[in-house]
C-alpha positions as protocol buffer text, in pm:
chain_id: "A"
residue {
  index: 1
  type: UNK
  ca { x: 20712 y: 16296 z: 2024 }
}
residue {
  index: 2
  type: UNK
  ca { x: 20466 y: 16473 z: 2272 }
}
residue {
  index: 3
  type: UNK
  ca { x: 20199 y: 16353 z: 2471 }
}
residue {
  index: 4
  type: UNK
  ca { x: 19974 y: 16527 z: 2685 }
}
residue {
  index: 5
  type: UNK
  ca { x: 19743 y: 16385 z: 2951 }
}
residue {
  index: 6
  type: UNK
  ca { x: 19604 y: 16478 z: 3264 }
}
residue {
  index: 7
  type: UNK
  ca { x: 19772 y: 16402 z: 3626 }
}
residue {
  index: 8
  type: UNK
  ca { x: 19749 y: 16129 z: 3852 }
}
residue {
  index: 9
  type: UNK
  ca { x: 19993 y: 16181 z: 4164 }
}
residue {
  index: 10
  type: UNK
  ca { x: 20128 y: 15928 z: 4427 }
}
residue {
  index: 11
  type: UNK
  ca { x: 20376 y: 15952 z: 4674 }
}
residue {
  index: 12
  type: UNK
  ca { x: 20711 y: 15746 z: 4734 }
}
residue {
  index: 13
  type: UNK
  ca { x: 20803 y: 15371 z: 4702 }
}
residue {
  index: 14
  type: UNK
  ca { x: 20481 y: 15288 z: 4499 }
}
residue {
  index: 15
  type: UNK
  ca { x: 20599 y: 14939 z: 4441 }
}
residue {
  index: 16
  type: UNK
  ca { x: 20481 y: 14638 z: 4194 }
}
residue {
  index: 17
  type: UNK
  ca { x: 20232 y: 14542 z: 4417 }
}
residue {
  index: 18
  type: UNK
  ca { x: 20090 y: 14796 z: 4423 }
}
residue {
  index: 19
  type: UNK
  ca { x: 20064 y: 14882 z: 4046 }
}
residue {
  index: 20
  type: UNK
  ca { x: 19935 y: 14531 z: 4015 }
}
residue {
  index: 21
  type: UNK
  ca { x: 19815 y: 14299 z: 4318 }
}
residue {
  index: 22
  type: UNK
  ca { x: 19968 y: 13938 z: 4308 }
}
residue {
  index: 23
  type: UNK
  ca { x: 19615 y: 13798 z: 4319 }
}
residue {
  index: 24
  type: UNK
  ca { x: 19569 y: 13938 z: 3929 }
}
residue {
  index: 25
  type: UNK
  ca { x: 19870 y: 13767 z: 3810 }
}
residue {
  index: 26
  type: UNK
  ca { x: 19685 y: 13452 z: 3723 }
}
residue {
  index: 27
  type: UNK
  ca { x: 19659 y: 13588 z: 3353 }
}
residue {
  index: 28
  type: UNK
  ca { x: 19873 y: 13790 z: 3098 }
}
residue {
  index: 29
  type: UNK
  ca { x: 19622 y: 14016 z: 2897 }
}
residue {
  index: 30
  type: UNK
  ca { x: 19684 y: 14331 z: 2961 }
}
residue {
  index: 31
  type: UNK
  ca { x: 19320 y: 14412 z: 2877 }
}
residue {
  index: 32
  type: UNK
  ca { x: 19215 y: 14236 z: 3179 }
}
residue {
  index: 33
  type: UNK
  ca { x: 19559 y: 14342 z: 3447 }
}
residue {
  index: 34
  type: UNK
  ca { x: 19432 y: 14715 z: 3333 }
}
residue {
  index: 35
  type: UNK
  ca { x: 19084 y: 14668 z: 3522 }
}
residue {
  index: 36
  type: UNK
  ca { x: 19308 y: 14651 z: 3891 }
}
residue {
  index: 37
  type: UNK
  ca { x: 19603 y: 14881 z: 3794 }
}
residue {
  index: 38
  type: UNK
  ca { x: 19678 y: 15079 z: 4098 }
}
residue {
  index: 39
  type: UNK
  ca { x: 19368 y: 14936 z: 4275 }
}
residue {
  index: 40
  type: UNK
  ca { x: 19572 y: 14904 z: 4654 }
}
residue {
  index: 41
  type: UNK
  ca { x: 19624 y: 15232 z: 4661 }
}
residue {
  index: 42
  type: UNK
  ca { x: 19325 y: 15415 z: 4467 }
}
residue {
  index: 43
  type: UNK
  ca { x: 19092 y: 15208 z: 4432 }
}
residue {
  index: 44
  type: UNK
  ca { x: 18908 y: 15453 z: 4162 }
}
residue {
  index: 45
  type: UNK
  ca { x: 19215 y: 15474 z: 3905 }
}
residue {
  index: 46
  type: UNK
  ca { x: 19065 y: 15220 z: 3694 }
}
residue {
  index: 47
  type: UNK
  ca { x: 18768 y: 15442 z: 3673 }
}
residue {
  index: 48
  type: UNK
  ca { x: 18881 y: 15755 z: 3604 }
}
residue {
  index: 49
  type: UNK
  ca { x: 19185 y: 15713 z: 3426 }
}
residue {
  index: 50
  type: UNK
  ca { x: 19130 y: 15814 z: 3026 }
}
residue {
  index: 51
  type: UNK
  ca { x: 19393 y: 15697 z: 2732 }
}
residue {
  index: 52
  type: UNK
  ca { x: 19676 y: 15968 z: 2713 }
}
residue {
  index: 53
  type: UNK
  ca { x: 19686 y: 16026 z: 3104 }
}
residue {
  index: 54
  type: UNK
  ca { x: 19998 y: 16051 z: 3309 }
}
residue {
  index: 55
  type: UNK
  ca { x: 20102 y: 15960 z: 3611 }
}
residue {
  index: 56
  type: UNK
  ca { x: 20357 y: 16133 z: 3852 }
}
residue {
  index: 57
  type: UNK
  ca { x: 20521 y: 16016 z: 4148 }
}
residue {
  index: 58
  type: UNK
  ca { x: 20781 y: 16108 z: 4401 }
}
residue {
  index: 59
  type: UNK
  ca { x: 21059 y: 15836 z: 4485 }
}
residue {
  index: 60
  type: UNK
  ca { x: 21148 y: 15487 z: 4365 }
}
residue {
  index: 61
  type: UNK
  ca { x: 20832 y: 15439 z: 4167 }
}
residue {
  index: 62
  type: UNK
  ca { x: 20842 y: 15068 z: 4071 }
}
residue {
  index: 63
  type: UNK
  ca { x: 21012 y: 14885 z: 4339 }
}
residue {
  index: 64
  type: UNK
  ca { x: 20984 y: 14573 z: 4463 }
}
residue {
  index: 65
  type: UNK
  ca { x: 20945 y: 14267 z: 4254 }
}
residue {
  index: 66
  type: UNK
  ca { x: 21107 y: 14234 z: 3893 }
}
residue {
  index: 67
  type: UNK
  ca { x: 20813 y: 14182 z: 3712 }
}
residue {
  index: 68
  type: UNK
  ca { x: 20703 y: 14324 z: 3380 }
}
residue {
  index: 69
  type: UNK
  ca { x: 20320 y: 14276 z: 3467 }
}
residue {
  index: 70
  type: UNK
  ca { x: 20344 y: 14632 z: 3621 }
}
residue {
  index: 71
  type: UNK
  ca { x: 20438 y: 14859 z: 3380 }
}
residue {
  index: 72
  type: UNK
  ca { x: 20224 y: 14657 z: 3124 }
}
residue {
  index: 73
  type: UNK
  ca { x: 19925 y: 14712 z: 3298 }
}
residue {
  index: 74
  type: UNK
  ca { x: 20024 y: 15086 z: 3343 }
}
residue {
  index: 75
  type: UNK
  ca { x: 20060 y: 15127 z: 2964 }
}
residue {
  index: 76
  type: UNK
  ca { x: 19723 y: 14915 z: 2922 }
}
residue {
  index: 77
  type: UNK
  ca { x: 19559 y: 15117 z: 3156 }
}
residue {
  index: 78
  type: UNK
  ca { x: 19578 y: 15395 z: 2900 }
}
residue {
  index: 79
  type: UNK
  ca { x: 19885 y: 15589 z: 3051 }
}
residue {
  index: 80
  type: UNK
  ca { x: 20111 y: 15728 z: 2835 }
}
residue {
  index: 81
  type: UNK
  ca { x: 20419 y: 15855 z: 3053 }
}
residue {
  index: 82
  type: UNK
  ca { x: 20547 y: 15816 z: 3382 }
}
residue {
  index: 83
  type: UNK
  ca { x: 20703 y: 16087 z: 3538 }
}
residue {
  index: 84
  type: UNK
  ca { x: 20857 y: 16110 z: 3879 }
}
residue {
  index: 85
  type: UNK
  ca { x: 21188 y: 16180 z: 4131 }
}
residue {
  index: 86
  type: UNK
  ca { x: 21318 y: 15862 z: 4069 }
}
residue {
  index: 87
  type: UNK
  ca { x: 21283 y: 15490 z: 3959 }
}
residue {
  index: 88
  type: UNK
  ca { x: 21365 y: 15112 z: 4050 }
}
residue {
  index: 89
  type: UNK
  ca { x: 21594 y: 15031 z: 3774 }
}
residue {
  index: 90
  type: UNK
  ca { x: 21432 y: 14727 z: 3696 }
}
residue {
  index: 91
  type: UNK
  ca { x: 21136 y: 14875 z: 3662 }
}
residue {
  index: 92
  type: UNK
  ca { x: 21261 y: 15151 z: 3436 }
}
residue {
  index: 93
  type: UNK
  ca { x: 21433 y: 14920 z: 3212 }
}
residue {
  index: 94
  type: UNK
  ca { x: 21096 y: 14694 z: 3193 }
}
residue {
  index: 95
  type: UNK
  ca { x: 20883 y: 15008 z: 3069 }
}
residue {
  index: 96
  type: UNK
  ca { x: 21155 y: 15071 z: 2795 }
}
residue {
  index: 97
  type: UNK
  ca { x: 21123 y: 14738 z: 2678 }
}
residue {
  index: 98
  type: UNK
  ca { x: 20732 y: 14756 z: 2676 }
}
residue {
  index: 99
  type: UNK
  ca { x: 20727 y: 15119 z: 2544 }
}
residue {
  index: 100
  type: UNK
  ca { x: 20631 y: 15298 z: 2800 }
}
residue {
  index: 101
  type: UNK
  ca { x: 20783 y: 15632 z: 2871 }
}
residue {
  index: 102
  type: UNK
  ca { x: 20948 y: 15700 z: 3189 }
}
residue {
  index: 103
  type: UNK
  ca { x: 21070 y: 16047 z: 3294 }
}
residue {
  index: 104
  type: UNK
  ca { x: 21314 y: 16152 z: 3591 }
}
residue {
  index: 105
  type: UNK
  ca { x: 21254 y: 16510 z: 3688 }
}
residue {
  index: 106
  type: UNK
  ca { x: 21255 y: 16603 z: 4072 }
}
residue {
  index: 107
  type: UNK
  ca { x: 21173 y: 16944 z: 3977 }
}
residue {
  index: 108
  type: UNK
  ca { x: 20835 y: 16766 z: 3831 }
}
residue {
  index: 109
  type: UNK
  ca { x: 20764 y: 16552 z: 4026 }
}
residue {
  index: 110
  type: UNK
  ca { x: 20747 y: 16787 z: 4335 }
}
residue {
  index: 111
  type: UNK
  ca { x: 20559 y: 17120 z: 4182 }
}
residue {
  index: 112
  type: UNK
  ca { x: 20309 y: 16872 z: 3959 }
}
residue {
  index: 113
  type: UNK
  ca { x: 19979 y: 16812 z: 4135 }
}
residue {
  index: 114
  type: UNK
  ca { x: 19686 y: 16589 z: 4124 }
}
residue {
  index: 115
  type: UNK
  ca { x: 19449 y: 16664 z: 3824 }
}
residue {
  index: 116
  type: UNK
  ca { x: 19696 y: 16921 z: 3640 }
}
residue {
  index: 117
  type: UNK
  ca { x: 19760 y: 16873 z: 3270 }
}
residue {
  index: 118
  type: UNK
  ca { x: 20102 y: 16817 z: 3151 }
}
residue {
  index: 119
  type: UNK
  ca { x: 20246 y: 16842 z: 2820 }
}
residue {
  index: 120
  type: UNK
  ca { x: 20558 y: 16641 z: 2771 }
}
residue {
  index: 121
  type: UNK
  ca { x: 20849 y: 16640 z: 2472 }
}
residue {
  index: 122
  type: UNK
  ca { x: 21001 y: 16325 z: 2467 }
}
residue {
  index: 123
  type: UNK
  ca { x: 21240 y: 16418 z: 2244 }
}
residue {
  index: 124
  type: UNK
  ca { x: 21393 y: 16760 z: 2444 }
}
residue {
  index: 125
  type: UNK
  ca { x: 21294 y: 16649 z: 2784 }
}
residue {
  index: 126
  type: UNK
  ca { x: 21070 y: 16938 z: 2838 }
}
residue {
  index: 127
  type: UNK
  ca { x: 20785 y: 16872 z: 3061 }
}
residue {
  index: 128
  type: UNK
  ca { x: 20506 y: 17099 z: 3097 }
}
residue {
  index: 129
  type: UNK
  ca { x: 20223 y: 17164 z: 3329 }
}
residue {
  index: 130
  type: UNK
  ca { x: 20019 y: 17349 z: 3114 }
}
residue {
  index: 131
  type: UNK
  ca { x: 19761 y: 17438 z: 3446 }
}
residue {
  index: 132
  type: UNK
  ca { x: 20044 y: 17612 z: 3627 }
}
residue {
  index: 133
  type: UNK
  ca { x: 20217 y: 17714 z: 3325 }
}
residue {
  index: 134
  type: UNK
  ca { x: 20565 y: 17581 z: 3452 }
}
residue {
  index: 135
  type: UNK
  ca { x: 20822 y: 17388 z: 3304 }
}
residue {
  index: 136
  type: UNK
  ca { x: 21017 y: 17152 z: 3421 }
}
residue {
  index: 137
  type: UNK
  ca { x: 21352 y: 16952 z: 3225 }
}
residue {
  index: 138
  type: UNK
  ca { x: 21390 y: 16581 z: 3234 }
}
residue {
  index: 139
  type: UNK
  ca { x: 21682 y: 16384 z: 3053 }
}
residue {
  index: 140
  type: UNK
  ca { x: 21563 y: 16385 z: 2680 }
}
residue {
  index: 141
  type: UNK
  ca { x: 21533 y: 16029 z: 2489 }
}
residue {
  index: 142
  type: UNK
  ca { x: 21779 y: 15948 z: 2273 }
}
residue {
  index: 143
  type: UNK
  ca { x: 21671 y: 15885 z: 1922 }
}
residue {
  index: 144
  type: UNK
  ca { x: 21675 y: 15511 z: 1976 }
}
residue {
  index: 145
  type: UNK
  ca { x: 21513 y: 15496 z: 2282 }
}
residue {
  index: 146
  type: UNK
  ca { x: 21224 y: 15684 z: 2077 }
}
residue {
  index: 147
  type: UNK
  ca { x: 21236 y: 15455 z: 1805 }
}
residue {
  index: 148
  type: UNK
  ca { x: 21179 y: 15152 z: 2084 }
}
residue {
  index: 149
  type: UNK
  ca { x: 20865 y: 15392 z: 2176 }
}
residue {
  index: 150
  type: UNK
  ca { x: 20700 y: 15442 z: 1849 }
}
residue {
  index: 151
  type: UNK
  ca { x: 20760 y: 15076 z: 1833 }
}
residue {
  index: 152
  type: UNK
  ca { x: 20566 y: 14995 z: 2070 }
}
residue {
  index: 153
  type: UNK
  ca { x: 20812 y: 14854 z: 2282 }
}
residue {
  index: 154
  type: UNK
  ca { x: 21121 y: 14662 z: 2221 }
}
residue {
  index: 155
  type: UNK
  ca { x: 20986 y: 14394 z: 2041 }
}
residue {
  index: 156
  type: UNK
  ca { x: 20848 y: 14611 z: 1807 }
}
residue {
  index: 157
  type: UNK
  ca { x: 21188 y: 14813 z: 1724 }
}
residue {
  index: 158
  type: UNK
  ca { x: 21355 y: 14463 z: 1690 }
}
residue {
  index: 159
  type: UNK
  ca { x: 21064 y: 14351 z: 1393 }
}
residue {
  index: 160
  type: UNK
  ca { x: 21087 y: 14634 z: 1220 }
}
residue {
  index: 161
  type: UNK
  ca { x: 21493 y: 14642 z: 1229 }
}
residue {
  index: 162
  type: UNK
  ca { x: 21477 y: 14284 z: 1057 }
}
């Protein structure tokens, strides 16, 4: 699987709060949550963010509260990966189960900048930045972590199992 997209960067400890303000949470459709994704920190990512974009991040992207409203709201936002240094487990385990694609690459996350495009294979772990024309390895899928992907999440891979 590869998906290519073009670069929005943030910095450490973006938590859930951040992805999605509290004051949203009064409704589930991800439609709606995908107007105020990221909106406390740029307040223009709403705006400018196109389907098959990807964000990167440095440290413990995700943390803070358990909930699954952030990484929905990512993927309804029209990202289609998240790569960065590291992850709050609870939040990478969440964006399995909705589908989304999470990568942990250091190397990427540092040398990847603001407004590059990146070209990543899910299935080796190869990201590239196709502006730069580096490349960059992450820990590839496994096959059934791609299958819960295509899926469109977990609950997707579980229908089409039965």
């Amino acid at each position: 699987m590869i998906l290519k997209g073009k670069v929005h960067k943030y910095g450490s400890n973006v938590n859930t709060d951040e992805i999605i303000p509290a004051r949203y949470l009064n409704t589930t459709d991800p439609a709606i949550l995908s107007k105020y994704c990221m909106e406390d920190i740029d307040r223009n990512f709403a705006k400018n963010v196109k389907a098959g974009d990807i964000i990167v991040a440095e440290n413990n992207f995700g943390c803070g509260s358990s909930r699954e409203h952030a990484p929905i709201t990512i993927k309804a936002s029209g990202i289609s990966a998240v790569i960065a240094n590291s992850f709050a487990r609870i939040f990478f385990r969440n964006s399995i189960n909705i589908g989304l694609p999470i990568l942990e690459s250091p190397e990427a996350a540092k040398a990847i900048e603001n407004g590059d495009t990146v070209e990543i294979n899910l299935t080796k772990g190869i990201i590239k930045n196709v502006t730069k024309n580096g490349s960059y390895q992450s820990q590839p899928f496994p096959e059934f972590m791609q299958k819960i992907i295509k899926s469109g999440g977990l609950l997707g891979y579980i229908n089409i199992k039965s």
